[in-house]
mmCIF file of C-alpha atoms in Angstrom:
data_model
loop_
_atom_site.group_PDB
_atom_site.id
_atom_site.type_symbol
_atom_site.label_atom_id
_atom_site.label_comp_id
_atom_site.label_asym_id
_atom_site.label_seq_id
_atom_site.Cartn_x
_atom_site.Cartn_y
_atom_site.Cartn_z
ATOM 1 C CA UNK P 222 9.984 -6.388 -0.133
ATOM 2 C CA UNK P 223 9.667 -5.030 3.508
ATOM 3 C CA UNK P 224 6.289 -6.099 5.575
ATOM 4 C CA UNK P 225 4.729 -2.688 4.319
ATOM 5 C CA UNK P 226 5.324 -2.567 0.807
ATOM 6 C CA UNK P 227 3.984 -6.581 1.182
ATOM 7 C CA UNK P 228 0.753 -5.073 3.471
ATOM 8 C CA UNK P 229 0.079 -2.346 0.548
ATOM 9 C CA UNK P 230 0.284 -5.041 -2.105
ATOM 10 C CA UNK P 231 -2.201 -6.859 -0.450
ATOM 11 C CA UNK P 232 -4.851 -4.477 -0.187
ATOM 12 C CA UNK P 233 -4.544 -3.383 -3.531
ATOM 13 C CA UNK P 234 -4.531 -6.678 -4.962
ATOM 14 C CA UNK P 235 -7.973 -7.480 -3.105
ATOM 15 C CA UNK P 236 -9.775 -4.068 -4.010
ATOM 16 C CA UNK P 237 -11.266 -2.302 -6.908
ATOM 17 C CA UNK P 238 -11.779 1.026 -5.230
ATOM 18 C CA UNK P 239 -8.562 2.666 -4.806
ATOM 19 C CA UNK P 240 -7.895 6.149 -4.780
ATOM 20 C CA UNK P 241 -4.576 7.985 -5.379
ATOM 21 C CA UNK P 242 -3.359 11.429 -3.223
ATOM 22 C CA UNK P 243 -0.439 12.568 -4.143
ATOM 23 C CA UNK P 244 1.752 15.969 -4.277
ATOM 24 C CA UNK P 245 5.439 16.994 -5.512
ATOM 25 C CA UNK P 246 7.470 14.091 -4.191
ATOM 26 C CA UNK P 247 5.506 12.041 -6.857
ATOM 27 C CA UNK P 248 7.160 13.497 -9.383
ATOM 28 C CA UNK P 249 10.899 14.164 -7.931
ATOM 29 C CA UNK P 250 12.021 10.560 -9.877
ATOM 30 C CA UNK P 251 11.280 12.135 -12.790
ATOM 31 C CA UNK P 252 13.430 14.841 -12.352
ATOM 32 C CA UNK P 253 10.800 17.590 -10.926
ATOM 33 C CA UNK P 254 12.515 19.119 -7.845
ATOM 34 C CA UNK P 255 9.687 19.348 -4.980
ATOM 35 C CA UNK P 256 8.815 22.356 -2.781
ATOM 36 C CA UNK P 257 9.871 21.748 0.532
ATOM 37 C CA UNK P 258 12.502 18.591 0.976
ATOM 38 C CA UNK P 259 15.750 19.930 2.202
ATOM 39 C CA UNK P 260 16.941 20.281 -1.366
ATOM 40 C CA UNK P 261 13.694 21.826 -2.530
ATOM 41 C CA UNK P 262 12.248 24.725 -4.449
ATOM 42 C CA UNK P 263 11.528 26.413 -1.528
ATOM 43 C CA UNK P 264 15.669 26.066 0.104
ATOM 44 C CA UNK P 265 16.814 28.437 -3.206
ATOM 45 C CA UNK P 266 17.619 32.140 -3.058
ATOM 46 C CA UNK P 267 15.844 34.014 -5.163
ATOM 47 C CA UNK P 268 15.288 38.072 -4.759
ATOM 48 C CA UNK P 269 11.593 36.905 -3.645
ATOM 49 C CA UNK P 270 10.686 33.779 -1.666
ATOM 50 C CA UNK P 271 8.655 31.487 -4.279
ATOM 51 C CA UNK P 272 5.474 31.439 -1.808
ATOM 52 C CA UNK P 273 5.470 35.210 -3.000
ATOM 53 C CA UNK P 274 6.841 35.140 -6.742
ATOM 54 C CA UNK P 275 3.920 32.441 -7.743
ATOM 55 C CA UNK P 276 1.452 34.628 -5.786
ATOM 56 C CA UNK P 277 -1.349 36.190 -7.682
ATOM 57 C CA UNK P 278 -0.907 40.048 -6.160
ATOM 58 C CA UNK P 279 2.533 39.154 -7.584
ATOM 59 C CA UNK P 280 1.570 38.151 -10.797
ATOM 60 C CA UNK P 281 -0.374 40.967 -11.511
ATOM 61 C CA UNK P 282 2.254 43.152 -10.174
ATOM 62 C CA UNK P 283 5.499 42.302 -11.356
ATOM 63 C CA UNK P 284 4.179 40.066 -14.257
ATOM 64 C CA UNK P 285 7.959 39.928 -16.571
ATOM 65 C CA UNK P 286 9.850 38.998 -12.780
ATOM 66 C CA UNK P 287 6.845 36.164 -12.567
ATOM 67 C CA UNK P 288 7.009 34.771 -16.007
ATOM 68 C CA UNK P 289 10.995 34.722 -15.688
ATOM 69 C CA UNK P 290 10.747 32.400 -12.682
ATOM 70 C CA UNK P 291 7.636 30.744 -14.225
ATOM 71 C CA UNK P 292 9.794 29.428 -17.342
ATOM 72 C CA UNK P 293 12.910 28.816 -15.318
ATOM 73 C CA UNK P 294 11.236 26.787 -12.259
ATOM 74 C CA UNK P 295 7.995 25.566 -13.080
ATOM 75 C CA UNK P 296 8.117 24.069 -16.905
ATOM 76 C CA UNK P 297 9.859 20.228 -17.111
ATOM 77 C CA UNK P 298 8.608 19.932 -20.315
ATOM 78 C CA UNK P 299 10.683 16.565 -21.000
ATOM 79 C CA UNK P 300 10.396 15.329 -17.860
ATOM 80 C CA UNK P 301 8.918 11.387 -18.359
ATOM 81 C CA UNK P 302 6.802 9.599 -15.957
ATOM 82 C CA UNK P 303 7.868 6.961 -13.320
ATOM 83 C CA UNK P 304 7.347 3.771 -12.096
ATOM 84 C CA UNK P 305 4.649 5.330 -9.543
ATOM 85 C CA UNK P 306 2.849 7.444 -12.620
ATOM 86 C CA UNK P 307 2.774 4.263 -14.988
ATOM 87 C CA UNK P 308 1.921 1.747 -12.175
ATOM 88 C CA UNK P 309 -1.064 4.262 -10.957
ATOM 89 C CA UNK P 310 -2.242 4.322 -14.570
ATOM 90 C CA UNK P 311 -1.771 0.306 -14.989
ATOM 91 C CA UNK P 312 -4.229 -0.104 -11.830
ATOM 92 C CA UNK P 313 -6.966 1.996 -13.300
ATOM 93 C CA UNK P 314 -6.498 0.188 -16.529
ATOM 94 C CA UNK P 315 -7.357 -2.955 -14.451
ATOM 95 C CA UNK P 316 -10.510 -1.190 -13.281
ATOM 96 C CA UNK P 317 -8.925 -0.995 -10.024
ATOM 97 C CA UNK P 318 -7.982 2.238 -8.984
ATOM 98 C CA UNK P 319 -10.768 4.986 -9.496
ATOM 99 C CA UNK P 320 -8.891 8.423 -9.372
ATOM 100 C CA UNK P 321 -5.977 10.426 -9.157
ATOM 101 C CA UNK P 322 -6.100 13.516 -7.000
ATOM 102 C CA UNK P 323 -2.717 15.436 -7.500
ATOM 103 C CA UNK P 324 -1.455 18.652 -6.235
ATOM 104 C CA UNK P 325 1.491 18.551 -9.282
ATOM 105 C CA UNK P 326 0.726 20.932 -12.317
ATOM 106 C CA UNK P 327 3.272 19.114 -14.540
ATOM 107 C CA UNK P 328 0.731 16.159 -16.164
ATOM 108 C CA UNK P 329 2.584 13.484 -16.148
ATOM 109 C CA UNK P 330 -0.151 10.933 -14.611
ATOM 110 C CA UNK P 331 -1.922 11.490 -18.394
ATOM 111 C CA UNK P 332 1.577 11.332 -19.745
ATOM 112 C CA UNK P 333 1.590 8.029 -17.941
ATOM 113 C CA UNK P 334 -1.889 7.054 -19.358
ATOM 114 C CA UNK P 335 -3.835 7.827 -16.283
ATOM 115 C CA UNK P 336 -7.567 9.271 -17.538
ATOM 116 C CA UNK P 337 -9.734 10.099 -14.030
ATOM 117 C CA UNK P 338 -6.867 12.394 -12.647
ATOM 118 C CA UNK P 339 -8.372 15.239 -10.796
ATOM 119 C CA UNK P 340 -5.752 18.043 -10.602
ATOM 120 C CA UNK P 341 -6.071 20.701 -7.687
ATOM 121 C CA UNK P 342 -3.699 23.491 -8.983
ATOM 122 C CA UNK P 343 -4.443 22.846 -12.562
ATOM 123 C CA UNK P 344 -1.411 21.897 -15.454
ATOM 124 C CA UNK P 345 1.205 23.743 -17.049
ATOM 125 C CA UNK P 346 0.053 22.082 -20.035
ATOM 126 C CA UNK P 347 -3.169 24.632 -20.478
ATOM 127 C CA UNK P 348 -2.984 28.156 -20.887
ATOM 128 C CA UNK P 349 -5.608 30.674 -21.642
ATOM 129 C CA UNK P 350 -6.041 34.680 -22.756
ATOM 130 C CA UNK P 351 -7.111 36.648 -19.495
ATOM 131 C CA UNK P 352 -8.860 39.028 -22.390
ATOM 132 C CA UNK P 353 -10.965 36.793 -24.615
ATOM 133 C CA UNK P 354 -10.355 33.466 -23.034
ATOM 134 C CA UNK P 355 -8.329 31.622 -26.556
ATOM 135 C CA UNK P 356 -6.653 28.383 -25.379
ATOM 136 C CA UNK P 357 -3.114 28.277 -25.845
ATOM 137 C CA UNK P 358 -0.127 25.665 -25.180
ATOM 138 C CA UNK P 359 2.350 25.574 -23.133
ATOM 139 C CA UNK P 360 4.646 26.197 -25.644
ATOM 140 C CA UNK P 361 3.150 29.395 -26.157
ATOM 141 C CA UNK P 362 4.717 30.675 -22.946
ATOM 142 C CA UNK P 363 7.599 28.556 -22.691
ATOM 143 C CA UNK P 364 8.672 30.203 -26.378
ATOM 144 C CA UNK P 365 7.764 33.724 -25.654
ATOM 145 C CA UNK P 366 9.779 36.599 -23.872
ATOM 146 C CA UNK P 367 8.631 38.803 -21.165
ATOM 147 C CA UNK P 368 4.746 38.631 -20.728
ATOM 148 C CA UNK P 369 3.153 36.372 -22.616
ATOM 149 C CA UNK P 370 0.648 37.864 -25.354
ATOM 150 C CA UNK P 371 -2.790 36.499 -27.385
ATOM 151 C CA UNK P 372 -3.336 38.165 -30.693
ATOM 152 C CA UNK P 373 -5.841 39.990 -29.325
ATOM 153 C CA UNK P 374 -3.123 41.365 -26.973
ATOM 154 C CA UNK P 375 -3.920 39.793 -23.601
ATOM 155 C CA UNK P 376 -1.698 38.241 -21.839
ATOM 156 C CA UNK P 377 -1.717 34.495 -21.584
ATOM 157 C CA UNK P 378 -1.924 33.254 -18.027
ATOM 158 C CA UNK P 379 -1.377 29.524 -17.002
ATOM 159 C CA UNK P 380 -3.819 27.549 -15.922
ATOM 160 C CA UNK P 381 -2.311 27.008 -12.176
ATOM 161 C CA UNK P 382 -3.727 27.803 -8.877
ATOM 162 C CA UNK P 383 -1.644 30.828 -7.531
ATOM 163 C CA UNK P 384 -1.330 31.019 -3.728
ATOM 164 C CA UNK P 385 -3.902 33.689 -2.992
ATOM 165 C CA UNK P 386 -6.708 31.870 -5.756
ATOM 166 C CA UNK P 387 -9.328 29.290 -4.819
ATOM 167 C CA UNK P 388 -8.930 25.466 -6.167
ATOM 168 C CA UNK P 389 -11.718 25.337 -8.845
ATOM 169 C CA UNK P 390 -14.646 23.864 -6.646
ATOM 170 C CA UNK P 391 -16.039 21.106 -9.047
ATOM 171 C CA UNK P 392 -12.463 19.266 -8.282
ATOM 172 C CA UNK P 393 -12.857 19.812 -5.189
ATOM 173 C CA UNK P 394 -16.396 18.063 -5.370
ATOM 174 C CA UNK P 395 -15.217 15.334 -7.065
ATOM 175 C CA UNK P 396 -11.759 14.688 -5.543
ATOM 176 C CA UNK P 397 -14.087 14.864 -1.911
ATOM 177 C CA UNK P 398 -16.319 12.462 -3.214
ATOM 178 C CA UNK P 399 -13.989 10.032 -4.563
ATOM 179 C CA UNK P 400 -11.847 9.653 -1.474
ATOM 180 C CA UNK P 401 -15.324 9.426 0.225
ATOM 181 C CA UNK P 402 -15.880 6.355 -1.125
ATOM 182 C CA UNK P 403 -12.565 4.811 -1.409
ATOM 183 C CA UNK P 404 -11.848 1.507 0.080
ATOM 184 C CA UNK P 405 -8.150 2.015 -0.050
ATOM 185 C CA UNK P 406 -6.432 5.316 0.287
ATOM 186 C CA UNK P 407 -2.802 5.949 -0.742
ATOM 187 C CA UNK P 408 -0.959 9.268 -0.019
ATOM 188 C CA UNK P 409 1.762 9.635 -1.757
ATOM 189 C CA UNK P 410 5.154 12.388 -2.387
ATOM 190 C CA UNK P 411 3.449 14.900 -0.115
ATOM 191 C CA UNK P 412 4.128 16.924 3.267
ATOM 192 C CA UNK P 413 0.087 17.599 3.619
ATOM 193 C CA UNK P 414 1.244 21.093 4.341
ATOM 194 C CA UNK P 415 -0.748 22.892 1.469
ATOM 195 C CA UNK P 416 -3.565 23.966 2.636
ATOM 196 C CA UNK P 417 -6.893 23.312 1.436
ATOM 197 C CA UNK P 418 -6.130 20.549 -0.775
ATOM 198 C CA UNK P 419 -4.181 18.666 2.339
ATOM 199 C CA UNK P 420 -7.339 18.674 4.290
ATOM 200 C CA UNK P 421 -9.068 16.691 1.672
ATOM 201 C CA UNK P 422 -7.909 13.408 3.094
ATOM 202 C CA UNK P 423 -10.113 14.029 6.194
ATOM 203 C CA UNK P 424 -13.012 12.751 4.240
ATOM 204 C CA UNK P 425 -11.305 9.617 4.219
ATOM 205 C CA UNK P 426 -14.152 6.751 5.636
ATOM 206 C CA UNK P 427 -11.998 3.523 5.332
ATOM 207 C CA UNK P 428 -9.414 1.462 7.569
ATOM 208 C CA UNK P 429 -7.143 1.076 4.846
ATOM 209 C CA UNK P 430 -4.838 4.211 5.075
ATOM 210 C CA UNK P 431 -1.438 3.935 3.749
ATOM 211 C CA UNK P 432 1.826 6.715 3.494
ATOM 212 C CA UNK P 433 4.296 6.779 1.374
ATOM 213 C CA UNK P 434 6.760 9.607 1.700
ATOM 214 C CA UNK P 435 10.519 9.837 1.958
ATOM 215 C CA UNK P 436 9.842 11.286 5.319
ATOM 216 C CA UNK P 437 6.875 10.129 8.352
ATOM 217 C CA UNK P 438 3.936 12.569 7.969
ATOM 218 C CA UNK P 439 2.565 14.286 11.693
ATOM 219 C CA UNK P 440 -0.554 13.273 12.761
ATOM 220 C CA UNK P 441 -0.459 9.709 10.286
ATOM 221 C CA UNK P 442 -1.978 8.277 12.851
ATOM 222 C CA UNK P 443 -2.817 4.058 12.400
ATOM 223 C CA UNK P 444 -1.837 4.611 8.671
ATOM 224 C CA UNK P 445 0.563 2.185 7.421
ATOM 225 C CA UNK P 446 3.315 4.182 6.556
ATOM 226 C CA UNK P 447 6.243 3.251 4.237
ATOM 227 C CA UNK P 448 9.403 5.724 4.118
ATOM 228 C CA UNK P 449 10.991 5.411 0.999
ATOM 229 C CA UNK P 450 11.158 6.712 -2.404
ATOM 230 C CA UNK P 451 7.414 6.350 -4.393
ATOM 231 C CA UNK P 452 8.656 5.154 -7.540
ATOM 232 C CA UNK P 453 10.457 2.288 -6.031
ATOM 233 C CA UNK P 454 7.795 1.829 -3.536
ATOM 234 C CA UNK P 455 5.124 0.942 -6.627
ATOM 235 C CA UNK P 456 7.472 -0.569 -9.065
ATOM 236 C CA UNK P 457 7.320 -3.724 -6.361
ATOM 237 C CA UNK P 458 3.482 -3.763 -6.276
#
């Protein structure tokens, strides 16, 4: 255990007010490619850049090219959680962390047994009729072809946060009042390039700031900052 990972495990062990901010990197362990590593989503070829395929101008445009990417890219449906999804959900099962604030869609901090996670782009895991609002699964548009359809005939859309949509405000309340009042703050798998759920850590009040990315974030300031992969970062804690 290096002097960081041993510095993180302290604070944690002597608070009861932690809160969790994490994005992609979270879940690469699992077998979820990220967005923007050298090896990520975004270094593919596709006929569109991604930025622009899981647009919503694009969705409503070219819905069939969206939903063909959508199944292909976006749906790990068997993907299990890690050590850093089950060890987040362990510390709020000892009343010590308070709340999960993720960027990922794929739910695998519930999967994990995590309860207070509050997720920014929404889940691939809840889908809804554009035309008379049924619920529907995710299996609902992982098993269909072309555009998925309700009965009533309207398409199904995901429940994600397209680039070009707003983050549904209540999370944003929440997740802003939560890291508020956090004692310890842990950011975790994520560039803090995605703008405006990035700029939620500014709200930040504490001195006990730590980073844990495969790669140093810009402007980490006095955070403690641990470079190496999450999952075997919180397996030691």
């Amino acid at each position: 255990m290096t002097e960081a990972v041993r510095q993180l495990k302290t604070w944690i062990d002597n608070s009861d007010n932690i809160v969790f901010f994490g994005g992609a990197g979270v879940s690469t362990e699992s077998g979820i490619p990220d967005f923007r590593s050298t090896d990520g989503l975004y270094h593919q070829q596709y006929d569109y850049p991604p930025e622009t395929i899981l647009s919503r101008s694009f969705y409503e445009s070219r819905p069939e090219e969206f939903f063909r990417f959508y199944r292909n890219k976006m749906l790990y449906l068997d993907a299990q959680p890690n050590a850093a999804h089950k060890k987040l959900a362990e510390l709020e099962a000892a009343g010590r962390l308070r709340a999960v604030i993720t960027q990922n869609i794929d739910g695998l901090h519930q999967k994990a047994g995590s309860r207070n996670v509050l997720e920014l782009h929404g889940s691939v895991l809840r889908n809804h009729c554009v035309q008379c609002g049924a619920f529907y699964g995710v299996e609902a548009v992982r098993d269909s072809a072309g555009v998925p359809r309700c009965t009533c005939g309207g398409t199904i859309k995901p429940d994600v946060v397209l680039y070009e949509e707003g983050l549904e405000q209540d999370v944003i309340a929440r997740a802003v009042a939560a890291i508020r009042r956090a004692d310890v703050l842990i950011i975790g798998g994520t560039s803090l390039t995605v703008y405006p759920a990035a700029g939620l850590v500014q709200y930040y009040r504490g001195n006990k700031l730590a980073v844990v990315n495969k790669t140093a974030l810009a402007g980490a300031g006095e955070a403690l900052t641990i470079c190496e992969p999450i999952g075997e970062v919180m397996a030691q804690l």
